[in-house]
Short mmCIF file of C-alpha atoms and ligand atoms in Angstrom, two decimals:
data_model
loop_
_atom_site.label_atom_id
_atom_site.label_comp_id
_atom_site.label_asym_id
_atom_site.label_seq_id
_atom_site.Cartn_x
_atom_site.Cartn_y
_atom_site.Cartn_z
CA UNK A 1 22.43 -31.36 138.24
CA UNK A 2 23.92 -28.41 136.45
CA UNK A 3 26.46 -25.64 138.36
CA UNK A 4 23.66 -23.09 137.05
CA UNK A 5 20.55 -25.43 138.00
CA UNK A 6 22.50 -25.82 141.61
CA UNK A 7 22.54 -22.07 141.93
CA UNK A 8 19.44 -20.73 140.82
CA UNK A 9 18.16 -23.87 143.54
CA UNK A 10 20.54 -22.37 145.85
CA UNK A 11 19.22 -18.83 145.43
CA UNK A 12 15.42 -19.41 145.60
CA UNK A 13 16.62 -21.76 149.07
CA UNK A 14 17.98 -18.86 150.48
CA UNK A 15 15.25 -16.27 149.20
CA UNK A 16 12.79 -18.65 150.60
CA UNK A 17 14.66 -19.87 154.21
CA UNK A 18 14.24 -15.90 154.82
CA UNK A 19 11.26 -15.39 154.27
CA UNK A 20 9.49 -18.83 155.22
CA UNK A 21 7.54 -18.14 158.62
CA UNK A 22 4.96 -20.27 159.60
CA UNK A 23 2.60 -18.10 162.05
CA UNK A 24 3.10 -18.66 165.21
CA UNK A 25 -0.44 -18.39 165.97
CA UNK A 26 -1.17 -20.99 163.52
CA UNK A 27 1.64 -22.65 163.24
CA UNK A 28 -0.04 -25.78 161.46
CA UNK A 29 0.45 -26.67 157.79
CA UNK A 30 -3.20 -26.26 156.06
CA UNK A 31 -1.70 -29.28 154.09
CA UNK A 32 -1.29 -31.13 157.69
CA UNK A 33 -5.17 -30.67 158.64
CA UNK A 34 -7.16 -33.80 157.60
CA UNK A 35 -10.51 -33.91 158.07
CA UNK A 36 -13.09 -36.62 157.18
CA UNK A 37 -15.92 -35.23 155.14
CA UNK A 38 -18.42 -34.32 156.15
CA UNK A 39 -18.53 -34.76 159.86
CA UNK A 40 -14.87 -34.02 160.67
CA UNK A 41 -14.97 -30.71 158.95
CA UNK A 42 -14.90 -27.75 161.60
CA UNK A 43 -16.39 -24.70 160.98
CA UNK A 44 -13.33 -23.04 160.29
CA UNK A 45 -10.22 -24.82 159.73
CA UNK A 46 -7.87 -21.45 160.36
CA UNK A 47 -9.67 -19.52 162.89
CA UNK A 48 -7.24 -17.92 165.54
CA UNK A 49 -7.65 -14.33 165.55
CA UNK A 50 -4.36 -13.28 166.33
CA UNK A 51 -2.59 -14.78 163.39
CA UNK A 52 -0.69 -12.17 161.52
CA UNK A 53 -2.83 -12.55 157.92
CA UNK A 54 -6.29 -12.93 160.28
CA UNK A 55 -8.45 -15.86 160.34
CA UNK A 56 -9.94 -17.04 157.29
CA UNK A 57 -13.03 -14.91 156.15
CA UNK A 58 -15.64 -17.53 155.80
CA UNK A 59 -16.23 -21.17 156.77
CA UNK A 60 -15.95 -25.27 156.29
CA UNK A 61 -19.08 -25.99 156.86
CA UNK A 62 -21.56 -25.69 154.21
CA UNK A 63 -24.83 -26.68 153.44
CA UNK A 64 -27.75 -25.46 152.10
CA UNK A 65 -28.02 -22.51 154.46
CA UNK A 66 -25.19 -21.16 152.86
CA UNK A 67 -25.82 -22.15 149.03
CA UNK A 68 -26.41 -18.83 147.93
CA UNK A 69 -24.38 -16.21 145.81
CA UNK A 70 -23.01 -14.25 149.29
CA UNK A 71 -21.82 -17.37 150.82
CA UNK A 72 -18.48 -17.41 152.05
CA UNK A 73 -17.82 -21.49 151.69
CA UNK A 74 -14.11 -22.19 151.53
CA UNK A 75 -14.52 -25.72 151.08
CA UNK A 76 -14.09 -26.60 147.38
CA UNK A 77 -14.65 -29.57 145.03
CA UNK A 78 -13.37 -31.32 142.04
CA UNK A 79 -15.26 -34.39 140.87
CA UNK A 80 -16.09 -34.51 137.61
CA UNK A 81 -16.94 -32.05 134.42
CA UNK A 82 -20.26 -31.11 135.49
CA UNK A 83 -19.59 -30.69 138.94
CA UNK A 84 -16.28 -29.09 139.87
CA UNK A 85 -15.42 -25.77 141.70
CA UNK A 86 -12.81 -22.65 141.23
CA UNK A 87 -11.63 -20.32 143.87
CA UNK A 88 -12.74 -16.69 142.62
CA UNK A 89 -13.22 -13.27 144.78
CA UNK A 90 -16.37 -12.88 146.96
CA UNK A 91 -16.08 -9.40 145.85
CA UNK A 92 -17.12 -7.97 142.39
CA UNK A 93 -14.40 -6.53 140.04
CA UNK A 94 -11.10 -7.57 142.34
CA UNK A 95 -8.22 -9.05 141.60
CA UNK A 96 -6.77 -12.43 142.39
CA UNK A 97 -3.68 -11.21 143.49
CA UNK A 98 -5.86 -8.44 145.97
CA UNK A 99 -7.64 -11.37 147.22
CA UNK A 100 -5.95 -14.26 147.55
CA UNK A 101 -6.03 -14.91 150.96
CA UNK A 102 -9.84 -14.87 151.00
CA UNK A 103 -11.19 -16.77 147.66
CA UNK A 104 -14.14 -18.75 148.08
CA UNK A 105 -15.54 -21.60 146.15
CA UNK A 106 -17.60 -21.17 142.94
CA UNK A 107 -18.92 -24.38 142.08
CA UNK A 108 -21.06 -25.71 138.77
CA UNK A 109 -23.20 -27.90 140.47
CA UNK A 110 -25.83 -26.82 143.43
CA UNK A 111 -25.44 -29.57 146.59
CA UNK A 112 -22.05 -28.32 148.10
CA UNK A 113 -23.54 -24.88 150.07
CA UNK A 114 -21.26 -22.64 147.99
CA UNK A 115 -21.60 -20.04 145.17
CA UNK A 116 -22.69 -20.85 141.55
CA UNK A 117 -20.55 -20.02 138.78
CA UNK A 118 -23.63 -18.71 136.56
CA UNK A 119 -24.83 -19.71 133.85
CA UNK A 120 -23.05 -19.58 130.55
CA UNK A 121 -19.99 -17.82 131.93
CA UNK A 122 -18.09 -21.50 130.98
CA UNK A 123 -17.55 -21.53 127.56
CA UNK A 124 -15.22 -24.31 127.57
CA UNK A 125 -13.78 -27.30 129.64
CA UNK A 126 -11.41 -29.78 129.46
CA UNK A 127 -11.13 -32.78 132.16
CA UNK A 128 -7.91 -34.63 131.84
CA UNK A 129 -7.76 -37.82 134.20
CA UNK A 130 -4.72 -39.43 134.49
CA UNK A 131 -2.88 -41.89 136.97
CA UNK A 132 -2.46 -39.69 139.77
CA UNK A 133 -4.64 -36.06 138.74
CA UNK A 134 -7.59 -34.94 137.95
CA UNK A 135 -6.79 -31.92 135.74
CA UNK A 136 -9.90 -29.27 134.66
CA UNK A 137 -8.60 -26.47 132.29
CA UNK A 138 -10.85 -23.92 130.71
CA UNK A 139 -13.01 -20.97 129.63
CA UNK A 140 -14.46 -18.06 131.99
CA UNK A 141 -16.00 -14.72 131.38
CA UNK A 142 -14.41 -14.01 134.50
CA UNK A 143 -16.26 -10.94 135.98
CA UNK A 144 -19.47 -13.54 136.02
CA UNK A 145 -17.21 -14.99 139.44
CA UNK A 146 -15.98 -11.19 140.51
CA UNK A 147 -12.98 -10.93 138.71
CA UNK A 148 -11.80 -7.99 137.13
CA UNK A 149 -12.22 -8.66 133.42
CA UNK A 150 -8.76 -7.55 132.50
CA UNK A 151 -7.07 -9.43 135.36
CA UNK A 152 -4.34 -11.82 134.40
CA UNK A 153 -4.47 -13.28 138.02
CA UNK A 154 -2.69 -15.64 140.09
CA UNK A 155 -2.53 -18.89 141.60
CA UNK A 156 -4.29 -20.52 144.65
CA UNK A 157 -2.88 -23.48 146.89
CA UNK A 158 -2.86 -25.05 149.95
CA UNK A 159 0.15 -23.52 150.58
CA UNK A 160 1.31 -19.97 151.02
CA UNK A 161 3.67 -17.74 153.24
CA UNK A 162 2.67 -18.98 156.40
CA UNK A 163 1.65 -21.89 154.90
CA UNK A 164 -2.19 -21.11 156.05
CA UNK A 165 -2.86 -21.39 152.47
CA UNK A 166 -4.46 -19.44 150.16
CA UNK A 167 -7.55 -18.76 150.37
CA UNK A 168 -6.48 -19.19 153.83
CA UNK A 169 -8.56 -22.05 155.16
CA UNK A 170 -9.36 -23.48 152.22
CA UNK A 171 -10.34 -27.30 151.67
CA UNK A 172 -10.16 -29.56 148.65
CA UNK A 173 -12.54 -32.65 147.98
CA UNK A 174 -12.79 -35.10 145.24
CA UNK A 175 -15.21 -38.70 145.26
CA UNK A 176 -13.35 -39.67 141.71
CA UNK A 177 -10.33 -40.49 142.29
CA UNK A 178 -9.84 -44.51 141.50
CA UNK A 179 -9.04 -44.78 145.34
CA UNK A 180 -12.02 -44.10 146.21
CA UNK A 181 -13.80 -46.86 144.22
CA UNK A 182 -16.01 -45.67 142.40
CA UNK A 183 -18.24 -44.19 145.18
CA UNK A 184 -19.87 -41.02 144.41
CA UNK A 185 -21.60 -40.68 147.80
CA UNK A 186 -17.56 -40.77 149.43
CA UNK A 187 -15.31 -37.87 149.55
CA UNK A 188 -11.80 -38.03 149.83
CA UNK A 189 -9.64 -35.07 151.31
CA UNK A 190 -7.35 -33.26 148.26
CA UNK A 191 -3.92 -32.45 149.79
CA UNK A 192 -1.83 -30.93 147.16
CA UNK A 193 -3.83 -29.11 144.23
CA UNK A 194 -3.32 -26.11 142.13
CA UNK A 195 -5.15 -23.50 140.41
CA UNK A 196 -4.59 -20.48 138.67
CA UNK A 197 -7.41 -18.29 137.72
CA UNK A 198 -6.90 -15.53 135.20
CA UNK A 199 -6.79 -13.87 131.55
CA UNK A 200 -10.35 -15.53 131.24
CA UNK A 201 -8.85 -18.65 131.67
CA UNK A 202 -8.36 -21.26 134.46
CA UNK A 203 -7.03 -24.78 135.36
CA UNK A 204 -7.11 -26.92 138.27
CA UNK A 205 -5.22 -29.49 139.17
CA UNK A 206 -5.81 -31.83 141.93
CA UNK A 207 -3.67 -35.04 142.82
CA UNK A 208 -4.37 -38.37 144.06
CA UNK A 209 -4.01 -38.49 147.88
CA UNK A 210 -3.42 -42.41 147.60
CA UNK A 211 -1.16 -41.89 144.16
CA UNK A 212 2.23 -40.63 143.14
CA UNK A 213 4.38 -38.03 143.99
CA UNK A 214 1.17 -35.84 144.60
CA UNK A 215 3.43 -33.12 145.73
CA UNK A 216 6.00 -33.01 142.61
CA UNK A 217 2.54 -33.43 140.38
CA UNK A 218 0.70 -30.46 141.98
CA UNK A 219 4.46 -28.73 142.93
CA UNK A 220 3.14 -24.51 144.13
CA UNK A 221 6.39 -23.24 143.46
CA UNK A 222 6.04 -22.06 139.97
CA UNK A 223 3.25 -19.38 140.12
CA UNK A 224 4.61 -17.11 137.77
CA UNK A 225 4.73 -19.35 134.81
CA UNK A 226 0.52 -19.89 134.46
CA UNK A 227 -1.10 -22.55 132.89
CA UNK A 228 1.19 -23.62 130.07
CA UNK A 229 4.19 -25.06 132.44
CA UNK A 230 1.64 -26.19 135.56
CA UNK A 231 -0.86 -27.71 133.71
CA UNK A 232 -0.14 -28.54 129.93
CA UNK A 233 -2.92 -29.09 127.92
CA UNK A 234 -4.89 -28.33 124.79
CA UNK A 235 -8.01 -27.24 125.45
CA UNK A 236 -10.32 -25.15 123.35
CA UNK A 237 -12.72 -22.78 124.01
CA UNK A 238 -16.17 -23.65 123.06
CA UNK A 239 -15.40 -27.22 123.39
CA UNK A 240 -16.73 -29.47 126.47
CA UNK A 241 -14.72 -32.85 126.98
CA UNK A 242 -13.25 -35.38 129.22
CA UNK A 243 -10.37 -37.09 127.90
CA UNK A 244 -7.97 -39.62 129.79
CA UNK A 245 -4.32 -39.15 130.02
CA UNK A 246 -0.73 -39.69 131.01
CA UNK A 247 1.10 -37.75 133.95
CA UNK A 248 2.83 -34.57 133.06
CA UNK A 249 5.99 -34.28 133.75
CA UNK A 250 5.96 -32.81 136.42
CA UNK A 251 6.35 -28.69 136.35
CA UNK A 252 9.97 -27.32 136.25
CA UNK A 253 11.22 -30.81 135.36
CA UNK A 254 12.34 -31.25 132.54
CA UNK A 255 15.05 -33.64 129.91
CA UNK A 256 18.15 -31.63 128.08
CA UNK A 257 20.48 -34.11 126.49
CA UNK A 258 19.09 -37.09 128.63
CA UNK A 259 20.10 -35.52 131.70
CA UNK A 260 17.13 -34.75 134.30
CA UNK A 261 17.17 -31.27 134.78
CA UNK A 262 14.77 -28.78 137.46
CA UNK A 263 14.18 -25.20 136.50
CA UNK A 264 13.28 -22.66 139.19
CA UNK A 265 11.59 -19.75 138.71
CA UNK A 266 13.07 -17.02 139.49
CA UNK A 267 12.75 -14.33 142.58
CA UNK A 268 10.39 -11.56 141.22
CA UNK A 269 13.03 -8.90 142.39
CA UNK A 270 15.48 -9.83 139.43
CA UNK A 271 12.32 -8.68 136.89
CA UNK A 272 9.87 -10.30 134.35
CA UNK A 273 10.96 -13.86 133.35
CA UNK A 274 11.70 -13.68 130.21
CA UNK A 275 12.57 -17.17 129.33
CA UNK A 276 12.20 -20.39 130.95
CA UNK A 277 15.11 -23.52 129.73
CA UNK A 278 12.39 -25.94 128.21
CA UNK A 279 8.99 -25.96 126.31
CA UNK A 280 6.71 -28.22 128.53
CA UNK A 281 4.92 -31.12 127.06
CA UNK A 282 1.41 -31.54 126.69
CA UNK A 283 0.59 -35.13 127.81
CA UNK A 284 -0.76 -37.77 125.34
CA UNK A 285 -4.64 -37.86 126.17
CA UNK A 286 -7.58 -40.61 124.56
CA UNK A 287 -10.84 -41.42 124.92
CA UNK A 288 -11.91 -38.30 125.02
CA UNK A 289 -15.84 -37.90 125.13
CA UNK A 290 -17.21 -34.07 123.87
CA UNK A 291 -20.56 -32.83 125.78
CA UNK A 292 -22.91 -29.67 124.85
CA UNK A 293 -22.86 -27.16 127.67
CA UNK A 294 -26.31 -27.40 128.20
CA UNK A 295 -25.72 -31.98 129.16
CA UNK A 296 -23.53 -30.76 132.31
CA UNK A 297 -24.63 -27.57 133.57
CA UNK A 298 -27.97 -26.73 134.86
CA UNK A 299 -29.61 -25.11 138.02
CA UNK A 300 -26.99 -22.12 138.03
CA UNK A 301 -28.12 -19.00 138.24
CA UNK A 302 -28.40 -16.27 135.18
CA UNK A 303 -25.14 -14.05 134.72
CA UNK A 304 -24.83 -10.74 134.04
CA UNK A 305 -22.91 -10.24 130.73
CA UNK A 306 -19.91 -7.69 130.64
CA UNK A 307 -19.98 -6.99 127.06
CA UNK A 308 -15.71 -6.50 127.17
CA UNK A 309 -15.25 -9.51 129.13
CA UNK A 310 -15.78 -12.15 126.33
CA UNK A 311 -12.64 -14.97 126.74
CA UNK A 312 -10.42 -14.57 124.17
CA UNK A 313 -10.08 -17.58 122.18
CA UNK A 314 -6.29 -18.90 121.92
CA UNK A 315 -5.99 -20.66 118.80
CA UNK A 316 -3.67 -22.99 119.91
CA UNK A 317 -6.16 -24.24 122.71
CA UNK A 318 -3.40 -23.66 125.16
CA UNK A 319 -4.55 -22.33 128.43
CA UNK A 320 -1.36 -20.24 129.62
CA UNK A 321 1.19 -18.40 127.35
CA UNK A 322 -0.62 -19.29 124.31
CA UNK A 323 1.18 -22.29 123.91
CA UNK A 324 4.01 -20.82 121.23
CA UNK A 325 6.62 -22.89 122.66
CA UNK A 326 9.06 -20.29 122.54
CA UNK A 327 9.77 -20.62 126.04
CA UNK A 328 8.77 -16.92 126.54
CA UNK A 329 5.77 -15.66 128.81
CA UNK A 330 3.80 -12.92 128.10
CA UNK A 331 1.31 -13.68 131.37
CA UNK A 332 -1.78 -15.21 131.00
CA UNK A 333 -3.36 -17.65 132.54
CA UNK A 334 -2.69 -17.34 136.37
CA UNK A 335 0.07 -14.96 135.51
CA UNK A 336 0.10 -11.84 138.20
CA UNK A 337 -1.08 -9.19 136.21
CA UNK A 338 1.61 -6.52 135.26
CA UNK A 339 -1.03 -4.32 136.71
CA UNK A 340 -1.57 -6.00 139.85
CA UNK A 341 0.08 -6.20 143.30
CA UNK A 342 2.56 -9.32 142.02
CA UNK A 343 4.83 -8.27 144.61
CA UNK A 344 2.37 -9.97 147.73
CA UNK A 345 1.84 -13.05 145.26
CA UNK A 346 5.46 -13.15 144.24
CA UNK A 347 6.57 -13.20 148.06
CA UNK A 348 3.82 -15.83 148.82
CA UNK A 349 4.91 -17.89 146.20
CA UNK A 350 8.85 -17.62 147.32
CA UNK A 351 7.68 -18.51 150.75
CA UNK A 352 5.20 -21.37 149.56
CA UNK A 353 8.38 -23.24 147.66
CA UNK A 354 10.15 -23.43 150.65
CA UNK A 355 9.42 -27.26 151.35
CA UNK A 356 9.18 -28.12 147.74
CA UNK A 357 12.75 -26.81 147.32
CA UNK A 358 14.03 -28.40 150.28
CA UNK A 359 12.22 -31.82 149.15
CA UNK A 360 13.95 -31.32 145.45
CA UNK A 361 17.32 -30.64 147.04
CA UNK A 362 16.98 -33.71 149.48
CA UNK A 363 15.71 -35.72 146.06
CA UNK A 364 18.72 -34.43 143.67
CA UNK A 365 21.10 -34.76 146.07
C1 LIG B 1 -24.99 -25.07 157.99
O1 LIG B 1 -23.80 -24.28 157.82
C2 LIG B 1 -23.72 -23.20 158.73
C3 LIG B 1 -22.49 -22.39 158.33
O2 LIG B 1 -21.32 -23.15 158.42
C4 LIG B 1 -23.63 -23.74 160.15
O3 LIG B 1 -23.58 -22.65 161.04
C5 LIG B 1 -24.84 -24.60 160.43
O4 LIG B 1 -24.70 -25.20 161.69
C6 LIG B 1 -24.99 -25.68 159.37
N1 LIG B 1 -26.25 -26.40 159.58
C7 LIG B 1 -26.28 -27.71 159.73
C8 LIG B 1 -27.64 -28.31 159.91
O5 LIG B 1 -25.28 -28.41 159.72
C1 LIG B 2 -13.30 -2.25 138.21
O1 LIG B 2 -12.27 -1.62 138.95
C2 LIG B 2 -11.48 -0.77 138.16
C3 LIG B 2 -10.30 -0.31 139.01
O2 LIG B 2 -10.71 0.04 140.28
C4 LIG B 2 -12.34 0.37 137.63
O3 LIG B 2 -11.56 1.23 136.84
C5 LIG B 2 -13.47 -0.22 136.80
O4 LIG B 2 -14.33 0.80 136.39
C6 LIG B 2 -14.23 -1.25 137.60
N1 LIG B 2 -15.15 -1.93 136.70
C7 LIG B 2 -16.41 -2.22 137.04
C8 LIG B 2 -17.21 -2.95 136.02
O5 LIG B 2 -16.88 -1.88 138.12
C1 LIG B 3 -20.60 -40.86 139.67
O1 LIG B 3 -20.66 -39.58 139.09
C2 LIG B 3 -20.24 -39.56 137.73
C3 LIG B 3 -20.18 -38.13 137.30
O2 LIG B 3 -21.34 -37.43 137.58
C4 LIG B 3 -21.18 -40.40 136.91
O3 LIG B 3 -20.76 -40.43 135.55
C5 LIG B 3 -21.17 -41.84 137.46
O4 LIG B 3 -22.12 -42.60 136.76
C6 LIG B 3 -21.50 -41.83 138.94
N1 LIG B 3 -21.31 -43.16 139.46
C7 LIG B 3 -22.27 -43.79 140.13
C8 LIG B 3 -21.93 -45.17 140.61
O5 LIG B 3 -23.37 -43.28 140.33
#
């Protein structure tokens, strides 16, 4: 690698081996707790009161008790384009970076005892499936799920400062993944995933627990950099597909005069990025088969239009930093908002690359 790659590696090491503290009260990696669903699921995965964030704010267990637009189900799903989930606030008007900690699940379909993203606030998805990831970008009048409609937002993962997560607590699920074969009524546990939420936008990303450098795939380390470098794509608003596809490469990764090189984002104390050393890729995709809104989603409940909230249609289709290429951000897509606390999601995300950077230097070196 590069003298400069080696430092900036070197620097977020450091930033990160200071401020990496797993809580003592909870001292388990949310990544480390397996459970078979449904009957291994506790009701709370994270529940010891004296750990320094709190215990999670609502619960593993769901069912159709809790189905309803109050519940406080933290255990999410991705399975296909009609019936997938996104972490959002369980409070109207907040921010992601506000609320990490304590997202719950918004799903399309009813069955999984959660909220309903309502009706029509989806205005278009994109499901990529490739070797080892499911990938769903897309569409969201936001403040239909309790964001603030001029939030640029953040990113969610199992991950986190203490490495509780965030939302703390939370669980992934998926029955599509080709390890499963085939069978729908069979969930498997999701241990690395991704999502940022934000600037009316989203994407997801969740990777094969049988496949691939699931970790590298669905790496948490790069939360400042949105959509465009964590989950390439070309989606469109008002457009409904699911497409196959090839691996990305995986984010910060990335070729210079056939050398392998690894960007790493840098600590938010040293100010806005303002350019990143490559222009990721958006993976070559096929078969991809276009739906009307109205074929996948039904049973949610009504929204409540906020006439200022519309999503703002990126012409390029590119879910992030509008997809220019120039290697510049201007925040979008999972991007802390400029007017948000970035500082708690910057140091959460320092914290959270911890054993990604360790893992890269061990790989690279
Ligand atoms: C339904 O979920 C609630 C909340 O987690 C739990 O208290 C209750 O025991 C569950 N009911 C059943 C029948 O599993
Ligand atoms: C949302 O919160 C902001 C900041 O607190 C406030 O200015 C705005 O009026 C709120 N919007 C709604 C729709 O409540
Ligand atoms: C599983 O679910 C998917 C998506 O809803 C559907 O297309 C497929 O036919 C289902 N498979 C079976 C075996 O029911």
């Amino acid at each position: 690698m590069s003298r400069s790659a080696l430092s900036a590696l070197l620097a977020v090491a450091a930033a990160s081996v200071v401020l990496a503290q797993p809580d003592p009260a909870d001292p388990t990696p949310l990544v480390d707790k397996h459970y078979a669903y449904p009957s291994g699921i506790p009701y709370q995965v994270d529940y010891n009161t004296a750990a320094i964030r709190g215990p999670q704010v609502g619960y593993n267990i769901c069912n159709s008790t809790t189905e309803n637009q109050q519940s406080m189900c933290q255990t999410s799903f991705v399975n296909h384009i009609d019936d997938f989930c996104l972490w959002a606030p369980p409070k109207p008007n907040s921010t992601i970076g506000d609320t990490e900690q304590e997202e719950v699940a918004w799903c399309t379909k009813p069955g999984h005892g959660t909220r309903l993203i309502p009706s029509g606030a989806l205005t278009g998805v994109q499901l990529i499936k490739t070797p080892n990831y499911i990938q769903v970008v897309g569409f969201i009048d936001q403040t239909q799920i309790n964001m603030a409609a001029d939030d640029y937002g953040g990113e969610l993962d199992p991950h986190g400062a203490d490495l509780r997560g965030n939302p703390l607590g939370g669980l992934m699920y998926s029955n599509a993944f080709p390890s499963n074969g085939g069978n729908n009524a069979s969930y498997q546990q999701v241990i690395d995933w991704t999502n940022f939420m934000g600037g009316s936008a989203f994407c997801m990303k969740i990777c094969d627990p049988a496949g691939q450098n699931q970790q590298g795939l669905c790496q948490n380390i790069y939360d400042r950099l949105g959509c465009e470098y964590n989950a390439p794509n070309n989606a469109q608003n008002h457009v409904f597909e699911v497409c196959e596809g090839d691996d990305m490469s995986p984010p910060g990764i990335y070729t210079s005069n056939g050398q392998t090189m690894t960007y790493y984002q840098p600590a938010e104390s040293l100010g806005p990025i303002t350019t990143v050393p490559y222009t990721p890729v958006v993976p070559a995709s096929s078969n991809c088969v276009t739906y009307q809104s109205a074929q996948l989603y039904s049973g949610q409940p009504a929204g409540t239009p906020v006439a200022s909230s519309t999503p703002t249609a990126k012409p390029t289709g590119s879910t992030g930093n509008g997809g220019s290429g120039s290697g510049t951000r201007t925040g979008s897509a999972g991007a802390p908002s400029p007017t948000t606390n970035g500082a708690s999601a910057m140091g959460v995300s320092t914290v959270a690359g911890l054993a990604g950077v360790l893992f890269a230097m061990a790989f690279l070196s």
